[in-house]
XYZ file of C-alpha atoms in Angstrom:
529
model
C 58.980 -2.953 -23.283
C 56.560 -5.863 -23.417
C 57.034 -9.270 -21.805
C 55.080 -12.208 -23.210
C 53.935 -15.053 -21.026
C 52.811 -17.415 -23.761
C 53.044 -18.247 -27.454
C 49.379 -17.308 -27.822
C 50.058 -13.766 -26.563
C 52.972 -13.364 -29.003
C 50.867 -14.630 -31.912
C 48.050 -12.228 -31.019
C 50.367 -9.212 -30.855
C 52.315 -10.021 -34.029
C 49.605 -11.592 -36.116
C 52.008 -14.381 -37.022
C 51.830 -18.116 -36.355
C 54.689 -19.061 -34.025
C 55.857 -22.673 -34.423
C 59.499 -22.334 -33.375
C 60.781 -20.459 -30.328
C 64.477 -20.613 -31.210
C 66.229 -17.241 -31.056
C 67.020 -16.899 -34.752
C 63.314 -17.409 -35.565
C 61.787 -15.220 -32.858
C 64.277 -12.383 -33.594
C 62.566 -11.848 -36.974
C 59.122 -11.248 -35.470
C 58.171 -7.536 -35.334
C 54.969 -5.550 -34.753
C 53.775 -1.987 -34.103
C 53.913 -0.560 -30.599
C 50.429 0.138 -29.242
C 51.622 3.339 -27.510
C 54.004 5.049 -29.948
C 53.301 3.341 -33.285
C 56.985 2.428 -33.517
C 58.216 -1.009 -34.480
C 58.857 -3.390 -31.593
C 61.713 -5.870 -31.969
C 62.952 -8.592 -29.645
C 65.701 -7.565 -27.233
C 68.813 -9.362 -28.571
C 70.049 -10.445 -25.142
C 69.284 -13.904 -23.747
C 68.054 -14.455 -20.191
C 70.206 -16.809 -18.092
C 69.189 -20.288 -19.246
C 68.962 -21.437 -15.614
C 65.690 -19.504 -15.522
C 64.413 -22.096 -17.989
C 65.532 -24.890 -15.663
C 64.039 -23.089 -12.688
C 60.729 -22.931 -14.545
C 60.548 -26.727 -14.690
C 57.735 -27.133 -12.102
C 55.426 -24.911 -14.152
C 56.564 -25.807 -17.666
C 56.173 -29.567 -17.204
C 52.467 -29.095 -16.444
C 51.886 -26.115 -18.773
C 50.854 -24.145 -15.710
C 48.872 -21.857 -15.391
C 47.181 -22.631 -18.702
C 46.452 -26.266 -17.811
C 46.513 -28.707 -14.876
C 46.011 -26.061 -12.191
C 44.571 -28.462 -9.619
C 47.259 -31.069 -10.255
C 49.980 -28.450 -9.949
C 48.656 -27.006 -6.702
C 48.345 -30.509 -5.229
C 51.998 -31.309 -5.988
C 53.710 -27.988 -5.320
C 56.120 -27.504 -3.699
C 57.942 -30.734 -4.548
C 58.392 -33.100 -1.609
C 61.816 -34.174 -2.820
C 64.408 -33.418 -5.508
C 67.979 -34.634 -6.082
C 70.994 -33.221 -7.902
C 74.724 -32.656 -7.584
C 76.396 -30.171 -5.288
C 77.317 -28.049 -8.325
C 73.614 -27.150 -8.618
C 73.605 -25.229 -5.327
C 74.125 -21.897 -7.103
C 72.324 -23.007 -10.247
C 69.167 -25.122 -10.408
C 68.470 -25.111 -6.648
C 68.896 -21.336 -6.523
C 66.751 -20.511 -9.555
C 63.993 -22.885 -8.482
C 63.677 -20.894 -5.272
C 64.027 -17.484 -6.969
C 61.153 -18.147 -9.349
C 59.069 -19.983 -6.761
C 59.294 -17.128 -4.284
C 58.591 -14.571 -6.999
C 55.575 -16.440 -8.375
C 54.186 -18.413 -5.423
C 55.892 -16.745 -2.446
C 57.164 -20.051 -1.062
C 60.111 -22.456 -1.571
C 60.100 -24.756 -4.607
C 60.848 -27.964 -2.681
C 60.776 -29.389 0.835
C 63.632 -31.906 0.786
C 66.750 -32.346 -1.303
C 69.462 -34.991 -1.577
C 72.714 -33.493 -2.802
C 75.457 -35.742 -4.119
C 79.103 -34.805 -4.343
C 81.452 -35.449 -7.237
C 82.764 -38.963 -7.906
C 86.500 -38.727 -8.544
C 89.117 -41.233 -9.653
C 90.795 -43.372 -6.994
C 93.773 -40.990 -6.896
C 91.500 -38.023 -6.174
C 91.780 -36.531 -9.638
C 88.871 -35.760 -11.929
C 87.781 -38.781 -13.948
C 89.207 -38.417 -17.427
C 88.808 -40.444 -20.612
C 92.163 -39.124 -21.736
C 93.927 -40.284 -18.580
C 91.868 -43.492 -18.446
C 91.985 -43.244 -14.652
C 88.714 -45.014 -13.869
C 87.212 -48.442 -14.610
C 84.571 -48.813 -17.304
C 81.179 -48.752 -15.473
C 79.699 -51.337 -17.844
C 82.530 -53.728 -17.002
C 81.971 -53.103 -13.277
C 78.293 -53.989 -13.708
C 79.138 -57.122 -15.676
C 81.758 -58.233 -13.167
C 80.124 -57.420 -9.826
C 76.500 -56.573 -10.622
C 74.598 -53.313 -10.304
C 73.548 -53.977 -6.690
C 77.124 -53.927 -5.409
C 77.797 -50.657 -7.226
C 74.558 -49.152 -5.936
C 75.288 -50.117 -2.330
C 78.876 -48.870 -2.558
C 77.804 -45.429 -3.764
C 74.659 -45.140 -1.628
C 76.614 -45.855 1.551
C 79.448 -43.482 0.655
C 80.047 -39.804 1.561
C 79.166 -38.838 -2.026
C 75.494 -39.031 -0.983
C 76.161 -36.332 1.631
C 77.490 -33.772 -0.884
C 81.138 -34.748 -0.322
C 83.543 -35.609 -3.101
C 84.391 -39.298 -3.232
C 87.352 -41.222 -4.619
C 85.912 -44.234 -6.433
C 87.784 -47.502 -5.836
C 86.865 -50.795 -7.475
C 87.843 -52.562 -4.260
C 84.911 -50.892 -2.522
C 82.497 -52.503 -4.968
C 84.160 -55.872 -4.342
C 83.742 -55.411 -0.584
C 80.063 -54.486 -0.983
C 79.518 -57.617 -3.075
C 81.334 -59.831 -0.577
C 79.694 -58.485 2.591
C 76.163 -58.240 1.234
C 75.308 -60.255 -1.868
C 77.607 -63.218 -1.317
C 76.925 -63.613 2.406
C 73.178 -63.220 1.951
C 73.031 -65.697 -0.907
C 74.967 -68.242 1.152
C 72.325 -67.819 3.865
C 69.583 -68.472 1.330
C 71.327 -71.523 -0.150
C 71.694 -73.003 3.337
C 68.016 -72.350 4.055
C 67.051 -73.859 0.685
C 68.676 -77.184 1.593
C 66.381 -77.688 4.565
C 63.320 -75.648 3.527
C 60.000 -77.426 3.989
C 56.396 -76.370 4.422
C 56.585 -73.965 7.349
C 54.115 -72.572 9.796
C 52.234 -69.333 9.264
C 54.246 -66.198 9.876
C 51.703 -65.045 12.459
C 52.766 -67.784 14.864
C 56.478 -67.043 14.664
C 56.622 -64.988 17.830
C 55.501 -67.977 19.858
C 58.931 -69.588 19.399
C 60.654 -70.267 22.703
C 64.092 -70.305 21.113
C 66.202 -67.336 22.163
C 67.934 -67.200 18.774
C 64.578 -66.794 17.000
C 63.541 -64.087 19.441
C 66.864 -62.319 19.003
C 66.943 -62.259 15.183
C 63.312 -61.085 15.065
C 64.220 -58.278 17.463
C 67.192 -57.355 15.257
C 64.871 -57.353 12.236
C 62.543 -54.922 14.010
C 65.533 -52.718 14.780
C 66.594 -52.812 11.130
C 63.141 -51.880 9.836
C 62.904 -49.021 12.339
C 66.370 -47.660 11.582
C 66.065 -47.840 7.793
C 62.560 -46.339 7.875
C 63.665 -43.548 10.193
C 66.677 -42.589 8.078
C 64.706 -42.842 4.826
C 62.175 -40.423 6.309
C 65.131 -38.117 6.968
C 66.391 -38.584 3.367
C 69.661 -39.870 4.824
C 70.653 -42.571 2.336
C 74.066 -43.596 3.751
C 72.602 -44.213 7.201
C 69.653 -45.993 5.605
C 71.710 -48.642 3.829
C 74.603 -49.263 6.233
C 72.528 -51.149 8.854
C 71.660 -53.731 6.182
C 75.246 -55.005 6.121
C 75.322 -55.306 9.906
C 72.057 -57.240 9.886
C 73.220 -59.633 7.159
C 76.352 -60.278 9.210
C 74.292 -60.960 12.353
C 71.993 -63.253 10.397
C 74.828 -65.253 8.863
C 77.590 -65.390 11.452
C 75.423 -65.754 14.541
C 71.814 -66.778 13.888
C 72.336 -69.238 11.022
C 75.624 -70.598 12.327
C 74.257 -71.120 15.832
C 71.072 -72.696 14.380
C 72.756 -75.237 12.085
C 71.874 -78.221 14.252
C 68.309 -76.951 14.526
C 67.983 -76.901 10.731
C 69.295 -80.443 10.565
C 66.834 -81.563 13.226
C 69.752 -82.503 15.478
C 69.400 -79.883 18.196
C 69.466 -81.350 21.664
C 68.205 -80.065 25.000
C 70.743 -78.040 26.916
C 72.398 -79.864 29.816
C 71.426 -76.785 31.778
C 67.753 -77.291 30.926
C 67.125 -80.823 32.141
C 64.417 -82.121 29.813
C 64.777 -79.196 27.404
C 62.116 -77.078 25.781
C 59.888 -78.829 23.305
C 60.433 -81.335 20.552
C 63.430 -81.239 18.226
C 61.120 -81.312 15.201
C 59.301 -78.246 16.478
C 62.599 -76.450 16.960
C 63.574 -77.220 13.365
C 60.224 -75.922 12.141
C 60.658 -72.754 14.202
C 64.135 -72.153 12.752
C 62.897 -72.645 9.187
C 59.808 -70.484 9.658
C 61.805 -67.732 11.327
C 64.424 -67.731 8.582
C 61.766 -67.643 5.862
C 60.053 -64.696 7.508
C 63.308 -62.819 8.076
C 64.519 -63.306 4.491
C 61.149 -62.217 3.086
C 61.073 -59.030 5.154
C 64.768 -58.344 4.556
C 64.165 -58.501 0.791
C 61.549 -55.757 1.166
C 63.934 -53.569 3.157
C 66.719 -54.070 0.609
C 64.508 -53.522 -2.449
C 65.002 -49.738 -2.875
C 68.773 -50.038 -2.572
C 69.689 -53.440 -4.056
C 66.690 -54.212 -6.273
C 68.061 -57.209 -8.153
C 69.164 -59.485 -5.319
C 66.114 -58.353 -3.319
C 63.838 -59.527 -6.126
C 65.733 -62.793 -6.600
C 65.648 -63.516 -2.859
C 61.957 -62.670 -2.484
C 60.945 -64.753 -5.505
C 62.874 -67.788 -4.232
C 61.860 -67.625 -0.572
C 58.173 -66.958 -1.217
C 58.022 -69.801 -3.738
C 56.730 -67.596 -6.549
C 60.048 -68.073 -8.384
C 59.006 -65.703 -11.200
C 55.995 -67.875 -12.106
C 53.536 -64.975 -11.714
C 54.781 -61.812 -13.408
C 52.319 -59.739 -11.371
C 54.081 -60.641 -8.123
C 57.258 -58.836 -7.149
C 59.007 -57.568 -4.049
C 58.749 -54.124 -5.637
C 54.953 -54.386 -5.510
C 54.938 -55.307 -1.810
C 54.144 -52.860 0.969
C 56.985 -51.549 3.087
C 57.455 -53.712 6.219
C 55.437 -52.598 9.192
C 57.175 -52.113 12.498
C 56.059 -53.804 15.684
C 54.383 -51.092 17.721
C 55.541 -52.294 21.139
C 58.662 -54.046 22.374
C 58.250 -56.089 25.547
C 60.661 -56.108 28.461
C 61.345 -59.788 27.800
C 62.376 -58.981 24.224
C 64.665 -56.204 25.414
C 66.267 -58.459 28.031
C 66.719 -61.309 25.556
C 68.428 -58.972 23.099
C 70.657 -57.493 25.786
C 71.641 -60.922 27.095
C 72.413 -62.149 23.578
C 74.600 -59.127 22.820
C 76.443 -59.602 26.104
C 76.858 -63.291 25.304
C 78.484 -62.381 21.986
C 80.865 -60.054 23.821
C 81.752 -62.852 26.213
C 82.344 -65.267 23.351
C 84.593 -62.750 21.621
C 86.685 -62.266 24.763
C 86.917 -65.957 25.665
C 88.007 -66.845 22.124
C 90.654 -64.134 22.348
C 91.939 -65.705 25.569
C 92.112 -69.106 23.888
C 94.076 -67.600 21.033
C 96.494 -65.898 23.425
C 97.047 -69.247 25.122
C 97.515 -71.017 21.768
C 94.630 -73.449 22.294
C 92.453 -74.073 19.247
C 88.696 -73.692 19.536
C 88.301 -77.347 18.509
C 90.023 -78.360 21.746
C 87.377 -78.519 24.518
C 88.104 -76.903 27.874
C 86.550 -77.887 31.167
C 85.123 -74.725 32.710
C 84.669 -70.972 32.651
C 83.666 -68.809 35.586
C 81.622 -65.715 34.763
C 80.517 -62.920 37.053
C 78.657 -59.770 36.017
C 79.596 -56.698 38.035
C 79.212 -57.668 41.704
C 76.663 -60.436 41.184
C 76.317 -63.600 39.154
C 75.011 -63.181 35.613
C 72.060 -65.525 35.155
C 70.822 -65.295 31.572
C 68.398 -67.729 29.954
C 69.719 -71.305 30.022
C 69.632 -71.393 26.228
C 71.973 -68.408 26.060
C 74.348 -70.063 28.500
C 74.308 -73.153 26.301
C 75.059 -71.027 23.215
C 78.067 -69.438 24.931
C 79.459 -72.799 26.051
C 79.035 -74.369 22.609
C 80.528 -71.383 20.820
C 83.682 -71.324 22.948
C 83.790 -75.149 23.308
C 83.806 -75.239 27.103
C 82.014 -77.873 29.163
C 80.870 -76.052 32.285
C 79.602 -72.630 33.313
C 80.625 -72.151 36.937
C 79.974 -69.519 39.535
C 82.812 -67.184 40.381
C 84.088 -68.288 43.808
C 86.819 -67.109 46.126
C 88.992 -70.095 45.227
C 89.398 -68.995 41.592
C 92.476 -66.826 42.006
C 94.239 -69.409 44.167
C 93.884 -72.141 41.539
C 97.077 -73.679 40.160
C 95.520 -73.764 36.697
C 95.841 -70.950 34.188
C 93.136 -68.389 34.779
C 92.483 -65.067 33.127
C 90.357 -62.136 34.175
C 88.742 -59.436 32.100
C 86.237 -56.642 32.623
C 84.293 -54.794 29.942
C 81.158 -52.796 29.278
C 78.597 -53.487 26.608
C 78.246 -51.407 23.446
C 75.797 -48.998 25.096
C 78.320 -48.230 27.849
C 75.936 -49.484 30.499
C 77.412 -50.541 33.809
C 77.933 -54.233 33.147
C 81.390 -55.194 34.246
C 82.376 -58.832 33.772
C 85.053 -61.017 35.273
C 86.113 -64.207 33.533
C 88.195 -67.108 34.763
C 89.034 -69.960 32.372
C 90.497 -73.349 33.239
C 93.044 -74.148 30.532
C 94.195 -77.471 32.005
C 93.666 -80.458 29.673
C 92.679 -83.919 30.852
C 93.113 -87.011 28.663
C 89.362 -87.034 28.075
C 89.429 -83.436 26.809
C 92.412 -84.141 24.552
C 90.614 -87.187 23.164
C 87.561 -85.101 22.272
C 89.729 -82.373 20.780
C 91.477 -84.943 18.606
C 88.106 -86.215 17.422
C 87.087 -82.690 16.407
C 90.336 -82.249 14.463
C 89.690 -85.512 12.629
C 86.096 -84.521 11.852
C 87.288 -81.238 10.404
C 89.928 -82.929 8.246
C 87.506 -85.591 6.987
C 84.803 -83.049 6.167
C 87.353 -80.952 4.284
C 88.115 -84.042 2.206
C 84.388 -84.485 1.567
C 84.198 -80.901 0.383
C 87.213 -81.320 -1.904
C 85.582 -84.459 -3.320
C 82.430 -82.421 -4.111
C 80.284 -84.597 -1.858
C 76.894 -83.253 -0.755
C 75.108 -83.800 2.561
C 73.102 -86.556 0.869
C 76.266 -88.528 0.040
C 77.508 -91.240 2.409
C 81.123 -92.364 2.569
C 83.598 -94.953 3.821
C 86.538 -93.534 5.782
C 89.994 -95.121 5.549
C 92.781 -94.157 7.930
C 96.316 -95.033 9.042
C 98.333 -93.453 11.852
C 101.013 -94.273 14.417
C 99.465 -92.015 17.053
C 97.949 -93.912 19.982
C 95.593 -91.006 20.652
C 94.282 -91.027 17.068
C 93.825 -94.801 17.211
C 91.960 -94.459 20.486
C 89.612 -91.875 18.969
C 88.788 -94.136 16.019
C 88.256 -97.068 18.385
C 86.223 -95.420 21.124
C 84.423 -92.646 19.233
C 83.642 -94.366 15.941
C 79.895 -93.826 16.284
C 80.292 -90.073 16.763
C 82.843 -89.857 13.957
C 80.492 -91.584 11.528
C 77.622 -89.311 12.505
C 79.661 -86.111 12.232
C 81.198 -87.074 8.871
C 78.126 -88.722 7.285
C 80.000 -92.019 6.986
C 78.776 -95.611 6.934
C 82.077 -97.307 7.797
C 85.519 -96.529 9.177
C 88.406 -98.819 8.188
C 91.945 -98.861 9.574
C 93.659 -99.535 6.261
C 94.930 -97.880 3.123
C 92.913 -98.467 -0.024
C 93.711 -97.626 -3.617
C 90.033 -97.418 -4.510
C 89.327 -94.207 -2.607
C 88.084 -91.019 -4.269
C 90.494 -88.697 -2.475
C 93.417 -89.047 -0.040
C 95.432 -86.669 2.072
C 97.955 -86.733 4.903
C 96.972 -84.326 7.643
C 98.582 -83.245 10.890
C 96.483 -83.826 13.996
C 98.040 -82.725 17.285
C 101.500 -82.833 15.670
C 100.897 -86.419 14.472
C 100.559 -87.360 10.784
C 97.374 -89.192 9.789
C 96.650 -90.732 6.384
C 92.998 -90.251 5.405
C 91.028 -91.513 2.430
C 87.363 -91.214 1.460
C 85.291 -93.381 -0.826
C 81.784 -92.373 -1.809
C 79.265 -95.146 -1.210
C-alpha cells in the first residue's frame, strides 16, 4: 500500500498529469508496484470526508509545501466558531489530525452556538412555515436588533433557542430606539464643547457617575470578550443605555437647557450655569462616542451612525469610521471619591424608587409636591453630596430633606418606614418617613404642574418644537385653577414656552382640549405665535 501526500508525488509515480482529483478520475490511474511489479490501483473506499474538513488549517496555506513560516506563526488557531453539531465532527477531526501531525490541539478558543428553533420549539421548516422570513425581519427591525437578540441569547452558549420575533422587537426598543432618542436630545443642544481631556474636572455628580458607569461598561465588555463570552459581553450595553437615558439625561435636562439652578442645600451653588451646560454637553458627547466604539462589534450599523453624527464627521470622510477606531481604553485607577459618588448615586436611585412606590400606595401623583422626607442610613444620618440630595428631592418632588428625629413616629401625619440593602448586599439599612399632608401652597403648586403637563401635551399634539412660542387660552370654574393662572402666570409661561395666557375661549386656536385637573374640568387652547 502506498499513501500519497501530494499531487506531485502521484504524478511522479504514475507518469500521468493529474488535473482533477475527483474519485472517478483518480480511480483510473494505475502504475507498477516498485516491489512486486504488480499493478497498483486506488483503494475504492473513501476516507471520512471530515478528514478533509479537519485538514483545513494545512490545506488553506498549502502547508508544508508553502507558507511554512506563516503557518507556524498562526497555528494553533486562537479562535474558531461553529455549531454544537460539530462537536463530534469538525472540532473532533481538527484535533485528531493536529495531534497526529503537530502533537498539539488545533485551536485555543471556541464559541459554540446551539440550534435556533421555531418559537414553538420545533425545528424550523419551510413546509410548516413556522418561522418569520429573515429578510423581512431585517427590513422591519434592522440587522442590529436581530444581532443583539441572538448574541445575548442562550444560543451563543451551545443551547437550543426558540426564536421569537417579539425578542427582536424588544432589542430594538431597549437599545436602538432609546439610544437614538438620547442622541436626538443631545443634538438639539449640541454646541462646540470642551476637549475630552478636561471632562473629569466636572464637579457635577451626574457627570462623575455616568463616566464611572462608562468605565464599568468598558471593563465588563472587555473582560467578557477576552473570555469569548458573547452573551455577557452584550447584555451590559442595554443596562448602560437605560442608565444613560432614564437617569443621566433625564436628570440633566435643565442643565442642557442652561436652566439648572444652584441647590437650596448648596447656598451659592457650584459654578456658573453656562459651565454646567457645557459640562453636560461635553460629557454626553464623550460618552456617546465611546459607547459607539463598545457597541461596534455587536451592533455595527447604529454604532457607525451614532459615531459619525456625534463626532461631526457625518460620513464626509470615507476613511473615518467607528470600525477603524481603537478599542476604548480603561481608566487604570478608580479613586475613592469616584467609588463613593457611584455608591451614593446608586443608593439615591434606590431611595427614589422606594419613595415613589410609597407615593403610589398613597395615591398621590408625583406631580403633587410633598413637604418633607426623613432619611436615616443604618444607625446614623446619611450625608451624601448636596447635589445628590437635591437630585433625590427633585426626582420625588419633595421640598425638604430632614433628619430622622424621635418625634417622627408620634406625628399625626401619614408616615411610612422602610429598610433595605443596596444591590451589593452591603450593610446599608435605611429608614424613611414621608409627610403626606398637603397644605394649600402645595396643592397650588401641584395644580400648576398638572396644568403644565396638559399644556405641553397639547404643544406636542400640535407638533410644536422648543423654538415655537404660543398663546395659552383657558376657561375653568375651579377657584384653585384660576388662582394658579393668576398667581403663577410667570412660571406657567416659562414652563410652557408661552408669551401670553388669556382667560377666554378663542376660535382661532390651533388645538383645544378639555382636561381634568384635580377632578375639575379645564378648557385649554393653544395658538402658535
